[in-house]
C-alpha cells in the first residue's frame, strides 16, 4: 500500500497526535507499546541512567511527551533532502554544539525520506525528533506504520503454507511472555508512525567507533541536514496548519503551536567568473572547470573552533571560456 507523506501544513497535527500517544499511560500508549514491542535488550537499554523504579519504556515515553510539547517543527523539502543525503556521504566527525541545532528541541519531517534504516527492515525514516535527555542529546527516529505493517504482511506471505501453527504460537508466547494478560498493545499506533530507536549523543565530538554503521549513517544525515539548514543556501518560511487542523489541535491542547518552518534549497548561482580561492586580479584563466560540492572546515572565532560548511558545486572560470574535464555536476536548485 502506498504511503502518503504528510504535507508541511499537516505536521502540527502529527505532532499533537504523537504527543497524545506518548502521554497516554493506558494499554495503547507509548510506554506500554514500547514494553510490548521492543526486544529484551532495548527494553532495558537506559535503565541504568534513569531513577530507580523508572523503566526505559516509561522514561522514553515521558521524555517524548514533554519534548513534543516544546518542539519547534521543521519540514524539509525533497530538493533540500537530496542535498543533505549527498552531503552526508562525505561528512566526518566534528564537534557538534547546541548552537548547531536548528532548535534545542524539535521535530523534523522529510518530504521525501532519504534513508532507509536497515535494522528496522529497511523502512524509510520519515520523522526525527530530538531534545536533551539524561545529560545527552537524544535523537529519535520514526518510520511510517503502514510501511511496517506492509513489511509484516510480506513476511507472512513468504512463509510456507504448511508451517506448523503450534510453532508460531510457541514463538509468540516466548516473545511476549513479559506482557501481562490483557495488556498487549495494539501493534499499530493510530497516529501512523512507528518509533524505531533513540540515539544518545554526548556533548562535543562523539566517539562513534562502536556505533553500528546504519546508525552512523542516520546520524550523519541528520547532522548534515542541521548544518545545511543553518547556511544561506537554505531558505525558511513559516506556514500554518489549515483551519480545521488548528481547531483539532487546540481541542487537544491550547498551548500547542500550529506553525511549521518549511526548509527549501535556495536557487543557486552555478557560474562564477573566478576561482573563489583566488583574490581578484591575481590570475587570468583561459578555461572553465567544475568544482565539486564539498565540506570545508571554517574557523569561527566566536566558538573558538572549526565547523563544517558546505560549498555547493559550481563552474569556475571566465563565462566565455571552454569547459575542461568533461565531468558532470549535479546542481540542486529551486
Coordinates of C-alpha atoms in Angstrom, one line a residue:
X1 CA 0.0 0.0 0.0
X2 CA 1.3 3.4 -0.9
X3 CA 2.3 5.7 1.9
X4 CA 1.1 9.3 1.7
X5 CA 3.7 11.7 3.1
X6 CA 2.2 14.4 5.3
X7 CA 2.4 17.9 3.9
X8 CA 4.0 20.7 5.9
X9 CA 0.6 22.0 7.0
X10 CA -0.3 18.6 8.4
X11 CA 2.9 18.3 10.6
X12 CA 1.4 20.3 13.6
X13 CA -1.4 17.8 13.9
X14 CA 1.0 14.9 13.5
X15 CA 3.0 16.4 16.5
X16 CA -0.2 16.7 18.6
X17 CA -1.2 13.1 17.9
X18 CA 2.3 11.8 18.7
X19 CA 2.4 13.8 21.9
X20 CA -1.0 12.5 23.0
X21 CA 0.1 8.9 22.3
X22 CA 3.4 9.5 24.3
X23 CA 1.5 10.9 27.3
X24 CA -1.1 8.1 27.3
X25 CA -0.5 5.7 30.3
X26 CA -3.0 3.2 29.1
X27 CA -2.7 -0.1 27.3
X28 CA -2.1 1.5 23.8
X29 CA 0.0 4.4 25.0
X30 CA 3.7 4.7 24.1
X31 CA 5.1 3.3 27.3
X32 CA 3.2 0.1 27.2
X33 CA 3.6 -0.2 23.4
X34 CA 7.4 0.0 23.9
X35 CA 7.2 -2.5 26.7
X36 CA 5.4 -4.9 24.4
X37 CA 7.2 -4.4 21.1
X38 CA 10.8 -3.7 22.0
X39 CA 13.2 -6.6 22.1
X40 CA 14.5 -7.5 25.6
X41 CA 17.9 -5.6 25.3
X42 CA 16.1 -2.4 24.1
X43 CA 13.6 -2.6 26.9
X44 CA 16.3 -2.1 29.5
X45 CA 18.9 0.0 27.4
X46 CA 18.6 3.1 29.5
X47 CA 17.6 1.6 32.9
X48 CA 21.0 2.4 34.5
X49 CA 20.7 6.1 33.6
X50 CA 17.1 6.5 34.9
X51 CA 15.9 7.0 38.5
X52 CA 15.0 3.8 40.4
X53 CA 11.6 2.4 39.5
X54 CA 11.5 4.1 36.1
X55 CA 11.8 1.7 33.2
X56 CA 13.3 2.5 29.8
X57 CA 9.8 2.5 28.1
X58 CA 8.4 4.8 30.8
X59 CA 11.4 7.2 30.6
X60 CA 11.3 7.3 26.8
X61 CA 7.5 8.0 26.7
X62 CA 7.7 10.7 29.4
X63 CA 10.6 12.4 27.6
X64 CA 8.9 12.2 24.2
X65 CA 5.7 13.7 25.5
X66 CA 7.5 16.6 27.2
X67 CA 9.8 17.1 24.2
X68 CA 7.0 17.2 21.6
X69 CA 5.0 19.8 23.6
X70 CA 8.0 22.1 23.4
X71 CA 9.3 21.1 19.9
X72 CA 9.8 23.6 17.1
X73 CA 8.6 22.0 13.9
X74 CA 10.5 21.7 10.6
X75 CA 9.6 20.3 7.2
X76 CA 12.5 19.7 4.7
X77 CA 11.5 19.6 1.0
X78 CA 12.7 17.0 -1.4
X79 CA 15.5 19.1 -3.0
X80 CA 16.9 20.1 0.3
X81 CA 16.7 16.5 1.5
X82 CA 18.6 15.3 -1.7
X83 CA 21.4 17.7 -1.0
X84 CA 21.6 16.6 2.7
X85 CA 21.8 13.0 1.6
X86 CA 24.6 13.8 -0.9
X87 CA 26.5 15.9 1.6
X88 CA 26.2 13.4 4.4
X89 CA 28.3 10.9 2.5
X90 CA 31.4 13.0 2.9
X91 CA 30.7 14.5 6.4
X92 CA 33.2 13.4 9.0
X93 CA 33.4 13.8 12.8
X94 CA 33.1 17.3 14.1
X95 CA 32.4 19.0 17.5
X96 CA 28.6 19.4 17.5
X97 CA 27.5 22.1 19.8
X98 CA 24.0 23.3 20.9
X99 CA 24.2 26.3 18.5
X100 CA 24.5 23.9 15.6
X101 CA 20.9 22.6 16.2
X102 CA 18.1 24.5 14.5
X103 CA 16.3 24.4 17.8
X104 CA 17.1 23.0 21.3
X105 CA 14.0 20.7 21.0
X106 CA 12.5 19.9 17.6
X107 CA 10.7 17.6 15.2
X108 CA 11.8 17.4 11.6
X109 CA 9.7 15.7 8.8
X110 CA 11.1 14.7 5.4
X111 CA 9.0 15.3 2.3
X112 CA 11.0 12.6 0.6
X113 CA 12.7 10.2 3.1
X114 CA 16.3 10.0 2.1
X115 CA 17.5 6.9 4.0
X116 CA 16.2 3.5 4.9
X117 CA 17.1 2.0 8.3
X118 CA 18.5 -1.5 7.8
X119 CA 18.0 -2.6 11.4
X120 CA 14.2 -1.9 11.0
X121 CA 13.6 -3.9 7.9
X122 CA 14.8 -1.2 5.5
X123 CA 12.0 1.1 6.4
X124 CA 12.4 4.8 5.4
X125 CA 12.9 7.3 8.2
X126 CA 10.1 9.9 7.9
X127 CA 10.4 11.8 11.2
X128 CA 13.2 12.8 13.5
X129 CA 12.7 14.3 17.0
X130 CA 15.4 15.5 19.4
X131 CA 16.0 17.2 22.7
X132 CA 18.1 17.0 25.9
X133 CA 17.8 13.8 28.0
X134 CA 20.0 12.2 30.7
X135 CA 22.8 14.7 30.0
X136 CA 22.9 13.9 26.3
X137 CA 21.2 15.0 23.1
X138 CA 18.6 12.3 22.4
X139 CA 17.7 11.8 18.7
X140 CA 14.6 9.7 17.9
X141 CA 13.8 8.1 14.5
X142 CA 10.3 7.3 13.3
X143 CA 9.1 5.4 10.2
X144 CA 5.6 5.0 8.8
X145 CA 3.3 2.5 10.4
X146 CA 1.8 1.5 7.1
X147 CA 5.2 0.5 5.8
X148 CA 5.8 -1.5 9.0
X149 CA 2.6 -3.4 8.5
X150 CA 3.3 -4.0 4.8
X151 CA 6.7 -5.5 5.8
X152 CA 4.9 -7.8 8.3
X153 CA 2.3 -8.9 5.7
X154 CA 5.1 -9.6 3.2
X155 CA 6.9 -11.7 5.7
X156 CA 3.8 -13.7 6.5
X157 CA 3.0 -14.2 2.8
X158 CA 6.6 -15.6 2.2
X159 CA 6.1 -18.3 4.9
X160 CA 5.4 -21.9 3.7
X161 CA 1.7 -22.6 3.8
X162 CA 2.3 -25.8 5.7
X163 CA 4.2 -24.1 8.5
X164 CA 3.4 -25.5 11.9
X165 CA 0.9 -23.2 13.7
X166 CA 1.9 -24.7 17.0
X167 CA 5.5 -23.5 16.4
X168 CA 4.2 -20.0 15.6
X169 CA 2.1 -19.9 18.7
X170 CA 5.0 -21.1 20.9
X171 CA 7.2 -18.3 19.4
X172 CA 4.6 -15.7 20.1
X173 CA 4.3 -16.9 23.7
X174 CA 8.0 -16.7 24.2
X175 CA 8.3 -13.3 22.5
X176 CA 5.5 -11.7 24.6
X177 CA 5.9 -13.7 27.8
X178 CA 6.7 -10.5 29.6
X179 CA 3.3 -8.9 28.8
X180 CA 0.6 -9.4 31.4
X181 CA -2.7 -10.8 30.2
X182 CA -4.9 -8.1 28.8
X183 CA -2.0 -5.7 28.5
X184 CA -0.9 -6.4 24.9
X185 CA -0.8 -3.1 23.0
X186 CA -2.2 -2.6 19.6
X187 CA 0.6 -3.4 17.1
X188 CA 0.0 -0.2 15.0
X189 CA -0.4 3.1 16.9
X190 CA -3.3 5.2 15.5
X191 CA -1.1 8.2 14.7
X192 CA 0.5 6.5 11.7
X193 CA 4.2 6.5 12.7
X194 CA 6.3 3.8 14.3
X195 CA 9.1 4.5 16.8
X196 CA 12.4 2.9 15.8
X197 CA 15.1 3.9 18.2
X198 CA 16.8 6.6 20.2
X199 CA 20.4 7.6 19.9
X200 CA 22.1 9.4 22.7
X201 CA 24.9 11.8 21.6
X202 CA 27.4 13.2 24.1
X203 CA 28.4 16.8 24.0
X204 CA 31.4 17.8 21.9
X205 CA 32.9 15.4 19.4
X206 CA 31.1 12.0 19.9
X207 CA 33.0 8.7 19.7
X208 CA 31.2 6.7 17.0
X209 CA 33.8 3.9 16.8
X210 CA 31.5 1.3 18.4
X211 CA 28.3 2.6 16.8
X212 CA 26.6 0.4 14.2
X213 CA 27.2 1.5 10.6
X214 CA 23.5 2.0 9.9
X215 CA 23.2 4.3 13.0
X216 CA 26.2 6.3 11.9
X217 CA 24.6 6.8 8.5
X218 CA 21.4 8.1 10.1
X219 CA 23.3 10.4 12.4
X220 CA 25.4 11.8 9.6
X221 CA 22.2 12.5 7.6
X222 CA 20.7 14.4 10.5
X223 CA 23.9 16.3 11.2
X224 CA 24.2 17.3 7.5
X225 CA 20.6 18.4 7.4
X226 CA 21.1 20.6 10.5
X227 CA 24.3 22.2 9.2
X228 CA 22.8 22.9 5.8
X229 CA 19.7 24.5 7.4
X230 CA 22.0 27.0 9.1
X231 CA 23.6 28.1 5.9
X232 CA 22.5 30.8 3.4
X233 CA 21.8 28.1 0.8
X234 CA 18.6 27.2 2.7
X235 CA 15.5 29.3 3.0
X236 CA 13.0 29.1 5.8
X237 CA 9.4 30.3 5.9
X238 CA 6.6 29.7 8.4
X239 CA 3.4 28.0 7.3
X240 CA 0.4 27.3 9.4
X241 CA -1.9 24.3 9.7
X242 CA -5.2 24.7 8.0
X243 CA -8.2 26.0 10.0
X244 CA -9.7 22.6 10.7
X245 CA -6.4 21.2 11.9
X246 CA -5.9 24.2 14.2
X247 CA -9.2 23.6 15.8
X248 CA -8.5 19.9 16.4
X249 CA -5.1 20.7 17.8
X250 CA -6.4 23.3 20.2
X251 CA -9.1 21.0 21.4
X252 CA -6.2 18.6 22.3
X253 CA -4.0 21.3 23.9
X254 CA -4.4 25.0 23.5
X255 CA -0.7 25.5 24.2
X256 CA 0.4 23.7 21.0
X257 CA 1.8 25.9 18.2
X258 CA 0.3 25.4 14.8
X259 CA 3.1 26.6 12.6
X260 CA 6.0 24.7 10.9
X261 CA 9.1 26.1 9.4
X262 CA 9.4 25.0 5.7
X263 CA 13.0 24.5 4.7
X264 CA 13.8 24.8 1.0
X265 CA 17.0 25.0 -1.1
X266 CA 17.7 28.5 -2.3
X267 CA 18.2 28.9 -6.0
X268 CA 21.9 28.8 -6.5
X269 CA 24.2 30.6 -8.9
X270 CA 26.0 27.9 -11.0
X271 CA 28.7 30.0 -12.6
X272 CA 31.4 32.3 -11.2
X273 CA 33.9 34.4 -13.1
X274 CA 36.9 33.4 -10.9
X275 CA 38.1 30.8 -8.6
X276 CA 36.8 31.8 -5.1
X277 CA 40.1 30.7 -3.6
X278 CA 42.0 33.4 -5.6
X279 CA 42.0 37.1 -5.0
X280 CA 40.5 39.1 -7.9
X281 CA 43.1 40.1 -10.5
X282 CA 45.8 37.7 -9.3
X283 CA 45.5 35.2 -12.1
X284 CA 44.0 35.0 -15.5
X285 CA 42.2 31.8 -16.6
X286 CA 41.7 30.5 -20.1
X287 CA 39.1 27.8 -19.3
X288 CA 36.3 26.8 -17.0
X289 CA 36.2 23.8 -14.7
X290 CA 33.8 22.0 -12.3
X291 CA 34.3 22.4 -8.6
X292 CA 32.5 19.6 -6.8
X293 CA 30.4 20.1 -3.8
X294 CA 32.4 19.5 -0.6
X295 CA 32.7 20.3 3.1
X296 CA 35.1 22.9 4.3
X297 CA 36.3 23.4 7.9
X298 CA 35.5 27.0 8.5
X299 CA 37.1 28.7 11.5
X300 CA 34.6 30.6 13.8
X301 CA 36.3 32.9 16.3
X302 CA 33.1 33.1 18.3
X303 CA 33.2 29.4 19.1
X304 CA 37.0 29.1 19.0
X305 CA 36.8 26.0 16.8
X306 CA 36.1 24.9 13.2
X307 CA 32.7 24.0 11.9
X308 CA 31.9 22.3 8.6
X309 CA 30.2 24.4 5.9
X310 CA 29.0 23.0 2.6
X311 CA 30.5 24.5 -0.6
X312 CA 27.9 23.9 -3.3
X313 CA 29.0 22.6 -6.8
X314 CA 29.7 25.4 -9.2
X315 CA 31.5 26.1 -12.5
X316 CA 34.6 28.3 -12.1
X317 CA 36.4 30.4 -14.7
X318 CA 35.5 33.0 -17.3
X319 CA 32.0 32.7 -18.6
X320 CA 33.1 32.5 -22.3
X321 CA 36.0 30.1 -21.8
X322 CA 35.8 26.4 -22.8
X323 CA 34.8 23.9 -20.1
X324 CA 37.5 21.3 -19.5
X325 CA 37.4 18.0 -17.7
X326 CA 34.2 16.6 -19.2
X327 CA 32.7 16.0 -15.8
X328 CA 29.1 16.3 -14.9
X329 CA 27.9 18.2 -11.9
X330 CA 24.5 17.9 -10.2
X331 CA 23.2 21.3 -9.1
X332 CA 20.1 21.2 -6.9
X333 CA 18.2 24.4 -7.1
X334 CA 14.7 25.8 -6.6

